[in-house]
mmCIF file of C-alpha atoms and ligand atoms in Angstrom:
data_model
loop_
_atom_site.group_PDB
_atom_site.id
_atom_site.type_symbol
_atom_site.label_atom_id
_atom_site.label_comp_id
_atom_site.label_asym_id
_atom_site.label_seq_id
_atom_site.Cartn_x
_atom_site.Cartn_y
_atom_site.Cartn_z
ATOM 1 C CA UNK A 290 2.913 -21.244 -6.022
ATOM 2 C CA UNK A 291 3.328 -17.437 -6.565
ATOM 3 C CA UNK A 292 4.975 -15.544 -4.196
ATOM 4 C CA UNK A 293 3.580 -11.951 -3.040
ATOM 5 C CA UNK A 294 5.873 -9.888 -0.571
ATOM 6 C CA UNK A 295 3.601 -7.599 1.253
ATOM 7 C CA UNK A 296 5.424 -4.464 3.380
ATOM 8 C CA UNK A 297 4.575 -3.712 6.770
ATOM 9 C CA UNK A 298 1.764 -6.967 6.412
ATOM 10 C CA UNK A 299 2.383 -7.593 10.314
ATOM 11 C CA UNK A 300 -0.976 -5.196 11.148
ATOM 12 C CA UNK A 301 -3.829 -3.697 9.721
ATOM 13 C CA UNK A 302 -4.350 -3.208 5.874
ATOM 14 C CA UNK A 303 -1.126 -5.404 5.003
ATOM 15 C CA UNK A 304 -2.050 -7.878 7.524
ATOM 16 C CA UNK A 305 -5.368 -8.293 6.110
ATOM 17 C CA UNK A 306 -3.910 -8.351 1.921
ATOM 18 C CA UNK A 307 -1.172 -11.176 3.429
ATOM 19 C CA UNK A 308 -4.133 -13.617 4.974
ATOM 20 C CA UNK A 309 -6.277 -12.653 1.890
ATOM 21 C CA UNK A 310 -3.337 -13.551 -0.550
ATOM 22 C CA UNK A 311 -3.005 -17.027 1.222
ATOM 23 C CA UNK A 312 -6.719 -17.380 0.841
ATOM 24 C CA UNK A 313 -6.147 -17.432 -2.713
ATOM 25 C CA UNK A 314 -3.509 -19.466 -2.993
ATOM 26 C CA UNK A 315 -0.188 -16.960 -3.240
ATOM 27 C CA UNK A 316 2.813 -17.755 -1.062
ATOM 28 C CA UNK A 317 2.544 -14.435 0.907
ATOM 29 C CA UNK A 318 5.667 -13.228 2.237
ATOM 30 C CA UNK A 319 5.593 -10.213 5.411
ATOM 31 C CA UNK A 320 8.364 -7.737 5.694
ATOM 32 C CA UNK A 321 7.743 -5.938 8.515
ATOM 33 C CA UNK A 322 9.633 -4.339 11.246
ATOM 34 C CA UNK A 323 7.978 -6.482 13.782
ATOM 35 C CA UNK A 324 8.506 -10.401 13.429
ATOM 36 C CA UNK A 325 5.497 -13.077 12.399
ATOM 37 C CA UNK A 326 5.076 -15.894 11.113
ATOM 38 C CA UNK A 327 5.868 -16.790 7.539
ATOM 39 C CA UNK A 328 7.290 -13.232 7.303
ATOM 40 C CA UNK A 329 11.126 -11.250 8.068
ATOM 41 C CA UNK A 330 12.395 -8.501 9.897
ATOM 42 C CA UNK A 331 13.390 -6.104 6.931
ATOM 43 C CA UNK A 332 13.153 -2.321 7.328
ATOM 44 C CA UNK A 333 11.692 -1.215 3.497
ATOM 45 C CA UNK A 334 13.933 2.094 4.732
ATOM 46 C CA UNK A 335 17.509 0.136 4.066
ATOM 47 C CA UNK A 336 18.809 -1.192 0.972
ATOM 48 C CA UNK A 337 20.723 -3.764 2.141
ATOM 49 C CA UNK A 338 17.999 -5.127 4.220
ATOM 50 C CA UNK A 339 15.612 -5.406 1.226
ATOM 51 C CA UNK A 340 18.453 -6.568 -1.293
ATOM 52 C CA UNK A 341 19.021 -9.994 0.939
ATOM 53 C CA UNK A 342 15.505 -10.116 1.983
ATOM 54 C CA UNK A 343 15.040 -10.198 -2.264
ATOM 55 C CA UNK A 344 17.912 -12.965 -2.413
ATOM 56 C CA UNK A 345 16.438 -14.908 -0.011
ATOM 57 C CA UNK A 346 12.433 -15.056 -1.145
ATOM 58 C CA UNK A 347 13.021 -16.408 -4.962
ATOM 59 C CA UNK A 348 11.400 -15.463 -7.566
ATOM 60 C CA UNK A 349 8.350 -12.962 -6.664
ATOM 61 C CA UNK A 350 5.810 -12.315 -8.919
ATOM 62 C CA UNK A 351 3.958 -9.804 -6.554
ATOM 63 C CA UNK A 352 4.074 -6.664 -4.740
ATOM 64 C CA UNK A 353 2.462 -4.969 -2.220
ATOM 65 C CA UNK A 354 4.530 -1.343 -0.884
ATOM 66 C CA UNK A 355 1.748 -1.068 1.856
ATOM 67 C CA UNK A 356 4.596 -0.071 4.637
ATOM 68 C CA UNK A 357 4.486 3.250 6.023
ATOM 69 C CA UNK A 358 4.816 5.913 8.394
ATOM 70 C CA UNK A 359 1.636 7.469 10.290
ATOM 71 C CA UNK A 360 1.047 11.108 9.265
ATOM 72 C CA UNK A 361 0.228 11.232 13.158
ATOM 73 C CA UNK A 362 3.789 9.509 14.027
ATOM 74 C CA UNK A 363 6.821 11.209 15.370
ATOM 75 C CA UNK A 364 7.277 14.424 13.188
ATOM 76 C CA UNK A 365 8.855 13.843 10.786
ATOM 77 C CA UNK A 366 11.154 16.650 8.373
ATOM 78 C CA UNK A 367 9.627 17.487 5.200
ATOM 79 C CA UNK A 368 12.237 15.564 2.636
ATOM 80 C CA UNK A 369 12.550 12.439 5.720
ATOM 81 C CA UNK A 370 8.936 12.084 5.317
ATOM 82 C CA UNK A 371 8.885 11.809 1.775
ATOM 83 C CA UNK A 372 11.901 9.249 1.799
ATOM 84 C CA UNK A 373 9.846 7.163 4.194
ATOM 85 C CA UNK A 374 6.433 7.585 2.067
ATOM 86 C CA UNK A 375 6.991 7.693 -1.779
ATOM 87 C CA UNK A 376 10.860 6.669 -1.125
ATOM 88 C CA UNK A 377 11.038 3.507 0.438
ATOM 89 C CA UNK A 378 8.369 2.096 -2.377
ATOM 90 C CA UNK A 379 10.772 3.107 -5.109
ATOM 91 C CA UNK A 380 13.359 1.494 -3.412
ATOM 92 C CA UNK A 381 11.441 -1.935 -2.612
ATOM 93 C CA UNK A 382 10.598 -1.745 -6.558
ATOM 94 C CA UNK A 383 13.334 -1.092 -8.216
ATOM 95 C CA UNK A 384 15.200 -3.932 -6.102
ATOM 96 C CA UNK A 385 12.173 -5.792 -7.771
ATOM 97 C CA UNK A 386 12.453 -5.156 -10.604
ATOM 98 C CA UNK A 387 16.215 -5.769 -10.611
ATOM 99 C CA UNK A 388 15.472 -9.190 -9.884
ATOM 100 C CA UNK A 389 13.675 -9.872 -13.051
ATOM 101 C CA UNK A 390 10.061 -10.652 -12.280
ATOM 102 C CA UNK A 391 8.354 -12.736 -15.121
ATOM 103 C CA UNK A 392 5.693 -11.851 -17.435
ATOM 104 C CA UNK A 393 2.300 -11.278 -15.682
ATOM 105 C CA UNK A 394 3.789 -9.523 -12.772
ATOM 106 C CA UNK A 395 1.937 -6.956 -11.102
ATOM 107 C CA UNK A 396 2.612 -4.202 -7.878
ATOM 108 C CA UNK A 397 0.362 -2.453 -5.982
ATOM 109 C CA UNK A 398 1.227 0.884 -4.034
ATOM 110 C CA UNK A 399 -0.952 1.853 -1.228
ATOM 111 C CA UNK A 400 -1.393 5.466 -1.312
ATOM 112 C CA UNK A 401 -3.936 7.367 0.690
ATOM 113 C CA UNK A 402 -6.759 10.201 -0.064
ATOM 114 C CA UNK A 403 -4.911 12.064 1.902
ATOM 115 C CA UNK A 404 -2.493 12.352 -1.256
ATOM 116 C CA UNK A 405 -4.109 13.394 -4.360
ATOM 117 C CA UNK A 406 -7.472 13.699 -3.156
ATOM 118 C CA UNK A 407 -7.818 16.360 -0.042
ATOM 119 C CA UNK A 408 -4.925 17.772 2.004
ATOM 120 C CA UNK A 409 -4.648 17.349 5.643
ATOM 121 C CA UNK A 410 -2.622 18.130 8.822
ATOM 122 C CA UNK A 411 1.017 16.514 7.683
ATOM 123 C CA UNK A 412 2.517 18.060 4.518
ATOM 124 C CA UNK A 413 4.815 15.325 4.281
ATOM 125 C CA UNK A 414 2.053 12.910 4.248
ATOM 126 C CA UNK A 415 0.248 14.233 1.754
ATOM 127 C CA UNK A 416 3.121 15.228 -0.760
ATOM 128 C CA UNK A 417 4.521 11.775 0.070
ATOM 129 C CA UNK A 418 1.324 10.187 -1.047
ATOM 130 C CA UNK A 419 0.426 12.217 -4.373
ATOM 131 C CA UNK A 420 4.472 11.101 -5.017
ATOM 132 C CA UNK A 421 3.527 7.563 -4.422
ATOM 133 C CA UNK A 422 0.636 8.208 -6.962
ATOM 134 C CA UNK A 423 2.906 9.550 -9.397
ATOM 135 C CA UNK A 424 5.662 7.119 -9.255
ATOM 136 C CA UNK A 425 2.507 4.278 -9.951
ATOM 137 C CA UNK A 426 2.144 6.038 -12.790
ATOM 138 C CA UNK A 427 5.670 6.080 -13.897
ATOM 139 C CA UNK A 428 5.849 2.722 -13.529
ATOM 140 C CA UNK A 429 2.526 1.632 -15.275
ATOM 141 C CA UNK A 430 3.817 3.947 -18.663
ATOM 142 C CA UNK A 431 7.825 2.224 -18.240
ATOM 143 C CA UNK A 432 7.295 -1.499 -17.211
ATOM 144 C CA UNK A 433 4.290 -2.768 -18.819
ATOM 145 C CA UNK A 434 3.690 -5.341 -20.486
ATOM 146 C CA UNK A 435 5.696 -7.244 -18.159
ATOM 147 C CA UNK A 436 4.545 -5.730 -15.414
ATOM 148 C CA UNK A 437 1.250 -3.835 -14.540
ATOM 149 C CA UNK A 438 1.665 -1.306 -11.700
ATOM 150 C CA UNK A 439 -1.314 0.559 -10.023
ATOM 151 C CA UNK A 440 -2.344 2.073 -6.637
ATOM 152 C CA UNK A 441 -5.053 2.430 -3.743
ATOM 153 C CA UNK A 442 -6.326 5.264 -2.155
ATOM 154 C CA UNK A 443 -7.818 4.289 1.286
ATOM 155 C CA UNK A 444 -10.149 6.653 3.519
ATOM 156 C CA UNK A 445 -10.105 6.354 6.826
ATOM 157 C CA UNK A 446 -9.685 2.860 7.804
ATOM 158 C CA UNK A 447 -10.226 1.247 11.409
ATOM 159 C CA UNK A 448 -6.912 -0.176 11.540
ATOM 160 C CA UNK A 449 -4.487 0.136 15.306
ATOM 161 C CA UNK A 450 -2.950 3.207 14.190
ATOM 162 C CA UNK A 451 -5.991 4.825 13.758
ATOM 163 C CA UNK A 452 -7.187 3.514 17.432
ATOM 164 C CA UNK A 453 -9.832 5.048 19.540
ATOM 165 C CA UNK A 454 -10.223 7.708 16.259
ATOM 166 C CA UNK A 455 -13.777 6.493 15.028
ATOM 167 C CA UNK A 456 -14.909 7.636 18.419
ATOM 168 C CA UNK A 457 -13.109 10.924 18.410
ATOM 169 C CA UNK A 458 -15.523 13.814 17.212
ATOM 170 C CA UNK A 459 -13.674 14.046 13.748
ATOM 171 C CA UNK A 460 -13.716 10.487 13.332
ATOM 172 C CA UNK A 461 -17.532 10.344 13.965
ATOM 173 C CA UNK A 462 -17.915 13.354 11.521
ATOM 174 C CA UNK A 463 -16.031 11.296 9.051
ATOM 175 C CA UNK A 464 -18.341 8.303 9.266
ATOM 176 C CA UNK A 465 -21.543 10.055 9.264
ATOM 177 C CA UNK A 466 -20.373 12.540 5.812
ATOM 178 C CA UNK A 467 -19.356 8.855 4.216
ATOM 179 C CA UNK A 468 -22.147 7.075 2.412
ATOM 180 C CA UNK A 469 -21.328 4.110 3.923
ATOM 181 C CA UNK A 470 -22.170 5.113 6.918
ATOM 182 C CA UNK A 471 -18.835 3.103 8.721
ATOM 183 C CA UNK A 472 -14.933 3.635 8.630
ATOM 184 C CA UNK A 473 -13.445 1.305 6.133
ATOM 185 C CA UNK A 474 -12.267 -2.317 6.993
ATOM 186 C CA UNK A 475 -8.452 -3.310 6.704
ATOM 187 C CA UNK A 476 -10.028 -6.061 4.734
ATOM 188 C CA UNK A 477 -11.893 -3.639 2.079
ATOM 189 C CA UNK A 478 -8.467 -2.318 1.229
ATOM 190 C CA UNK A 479 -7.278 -6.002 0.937
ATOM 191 C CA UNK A 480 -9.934 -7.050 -1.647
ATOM 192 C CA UNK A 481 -9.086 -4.151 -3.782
ATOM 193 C CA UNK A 482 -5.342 -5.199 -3.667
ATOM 194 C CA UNK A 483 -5.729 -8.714 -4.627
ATOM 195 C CA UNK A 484 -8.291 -7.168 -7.311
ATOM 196 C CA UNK A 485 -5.700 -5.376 -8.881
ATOM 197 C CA UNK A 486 -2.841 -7.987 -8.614
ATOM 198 C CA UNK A 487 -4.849 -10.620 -10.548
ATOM 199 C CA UNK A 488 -5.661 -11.809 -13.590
ATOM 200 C CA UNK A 489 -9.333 -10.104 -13.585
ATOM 201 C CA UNK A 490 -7.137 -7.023 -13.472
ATOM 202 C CA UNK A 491 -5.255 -8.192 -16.864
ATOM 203 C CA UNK A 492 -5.802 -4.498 -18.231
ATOM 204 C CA UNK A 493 -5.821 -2.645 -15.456
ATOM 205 C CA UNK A 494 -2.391 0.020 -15.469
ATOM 206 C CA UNK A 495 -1.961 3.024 -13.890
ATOM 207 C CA UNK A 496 -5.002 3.692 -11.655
ATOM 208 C CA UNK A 497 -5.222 5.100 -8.518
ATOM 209 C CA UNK A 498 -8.527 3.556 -6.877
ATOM 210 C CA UNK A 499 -9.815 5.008 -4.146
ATOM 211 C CA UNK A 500 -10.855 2.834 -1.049
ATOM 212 C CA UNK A 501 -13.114 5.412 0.908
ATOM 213 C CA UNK A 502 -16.739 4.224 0.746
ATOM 214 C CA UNK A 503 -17.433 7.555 -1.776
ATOM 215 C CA UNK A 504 -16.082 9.895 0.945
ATOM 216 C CA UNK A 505 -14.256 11.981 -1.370
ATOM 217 C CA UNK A 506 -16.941 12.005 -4.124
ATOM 218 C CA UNK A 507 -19.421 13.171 -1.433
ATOM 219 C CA UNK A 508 -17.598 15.965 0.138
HETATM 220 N N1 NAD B 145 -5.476 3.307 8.250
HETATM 221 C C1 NAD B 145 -5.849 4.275 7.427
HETATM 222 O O1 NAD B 145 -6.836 4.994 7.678
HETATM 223 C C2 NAD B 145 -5.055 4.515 6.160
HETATM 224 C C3 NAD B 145 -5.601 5.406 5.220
HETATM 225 C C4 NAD B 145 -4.906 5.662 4.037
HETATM 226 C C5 NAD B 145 -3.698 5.025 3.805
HETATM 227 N N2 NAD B 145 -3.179 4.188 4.738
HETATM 228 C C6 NAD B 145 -1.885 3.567 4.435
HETATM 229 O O2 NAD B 145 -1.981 2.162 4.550
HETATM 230 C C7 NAD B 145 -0.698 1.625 4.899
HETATM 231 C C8 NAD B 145 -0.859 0.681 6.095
HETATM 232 O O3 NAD B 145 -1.440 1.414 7.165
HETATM 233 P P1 NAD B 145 -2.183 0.719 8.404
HETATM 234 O O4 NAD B 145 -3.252 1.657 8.802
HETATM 235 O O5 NAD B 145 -2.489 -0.689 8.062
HETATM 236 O O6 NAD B 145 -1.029 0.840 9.501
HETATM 237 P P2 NAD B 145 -0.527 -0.101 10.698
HETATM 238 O O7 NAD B 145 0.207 0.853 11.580
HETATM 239 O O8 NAD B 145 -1.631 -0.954 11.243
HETATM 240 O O9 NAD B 145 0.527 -1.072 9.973
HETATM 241 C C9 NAD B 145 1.655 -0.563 9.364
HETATM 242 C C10 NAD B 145 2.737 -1.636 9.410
HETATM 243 O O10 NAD B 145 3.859 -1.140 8.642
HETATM 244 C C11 NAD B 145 5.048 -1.460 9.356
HETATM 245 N N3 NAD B 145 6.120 -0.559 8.950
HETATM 246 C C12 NAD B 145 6.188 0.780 9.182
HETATM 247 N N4 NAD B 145 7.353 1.268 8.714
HETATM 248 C C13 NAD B 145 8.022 0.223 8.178
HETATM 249 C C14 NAD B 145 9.305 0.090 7.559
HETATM 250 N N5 NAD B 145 10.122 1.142 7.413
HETATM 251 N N6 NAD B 145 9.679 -1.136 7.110
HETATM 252 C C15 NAD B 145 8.861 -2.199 7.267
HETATM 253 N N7 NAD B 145 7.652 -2.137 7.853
HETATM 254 C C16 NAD B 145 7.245 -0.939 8.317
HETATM 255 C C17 NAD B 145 4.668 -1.325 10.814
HETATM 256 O O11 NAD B 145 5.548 -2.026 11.670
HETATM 257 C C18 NAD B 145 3.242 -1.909 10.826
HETATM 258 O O12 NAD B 145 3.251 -3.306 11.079
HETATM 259 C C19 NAD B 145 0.216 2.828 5.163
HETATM 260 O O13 NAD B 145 0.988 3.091 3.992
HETATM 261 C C20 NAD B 145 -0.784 3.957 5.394
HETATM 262 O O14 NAD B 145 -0.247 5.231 5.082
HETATM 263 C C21 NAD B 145 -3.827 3.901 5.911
#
């Protein structure tokens, strides 16, 4: 069985690619700050925490850097928020990818629109996202074959960070301007991740695919 470590898979988008990956037979692994089931305690933030948490899962053939912070968190300084963002995925891969993963391996970054496709609020969060888009496509042009490496884009996704927002005035402005006419489902985002980690996605390297119902292409 094929293992898949998914960050920050205790809520919302990586909860959803975790059950999804199970559903399809993967041994999904959580790291999450917050304990579950089947998953550790591992902060993607501190190298030693992720090099044991790597010694101690085998051999993984999958990745999913879905962990973290909210662009409507605790502020957060410029350079810390890009260290939390783009940073902590380069770490959790390049621990990865020190461990050898076979041939066939693929990782998945979660980015957001708010990165390389409109700006908002947190400059942090969007510089740390177009970085996170930029580092996929590092990796897609340095590690393939072996590995293919790509990333999503989600829109605005009804997950508990986001809350109470599809009922705020922006949030109901954001549905009605999508052409799906309905915020996006953690498990929308999940389906594109397993997409892209599988063997349907054999040449698939170095995309960044949006998630957003056609928000962006609509605005
Ligand atoms: N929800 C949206 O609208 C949306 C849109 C675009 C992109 N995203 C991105 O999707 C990803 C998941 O977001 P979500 O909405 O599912 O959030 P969420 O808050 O529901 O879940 C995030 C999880 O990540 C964990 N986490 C945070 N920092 C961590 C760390 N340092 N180490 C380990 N785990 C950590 C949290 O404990 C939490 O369980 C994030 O990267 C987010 O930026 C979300």
């Amino acid at each position: 069985m094929d293992t898949v470590i998914v960050t920050g898979g205790a809520s919302g988008i990586g909860a959803a690619v975790a059950r999804l990956a199970a559903e399809q037979g993967l041994r999904a692994v959580v790291w999450d700050l917050v304990a579950v089931d089947g998953g550790s305690v591992v902060n993607v933030r501190d190298p030693e925490a992720v090099a044991a948490a790597f010694a101690a899962a085998g051999p993984v053939r999958y990745l999913v850097n879905n962990a973290g912070p909210a662009s409507g968190g605790p502020a957060l300084a410029f350079t810390d928020g890009l260290a939390a963002t783009a940073g902590s995925m380069e770490l959790v891969t390049s621990a990865w990818l020190a461990t050898g993963p076979p041939e066939g391996s693929a990782v998945v970054n979660v980015a957001s629109v708010a990165g390389n496709l409109v700006g908002t609020d947190s400059a942090w969060y969007s510089a740390g996202k177009a970085a996170i888009a930029g580092y996929t496509r590092h990796l897609a042009t340095r590690i393939a074959p072996r590995v293919r490496a790509n990333a999503v884009a989600p829109g605005f996704i009804d997950t508990p960070r986001m809350a109470g927002f599809a009922d705020s005035a922006l949030g109901r402005s954001l549905i009605e301007r999508n052409p799906m006419g309905r915020a996006g489902r953690p498990e929308d985002v999940a389906a594109a991740v397993l997409f892209l980690l599988s063997p349907a996605a054999a040449y698939v390297n170095g995309v960044l695919l949006p998630v957003d119902g056609g928000w962006t292409v609509s605005q």
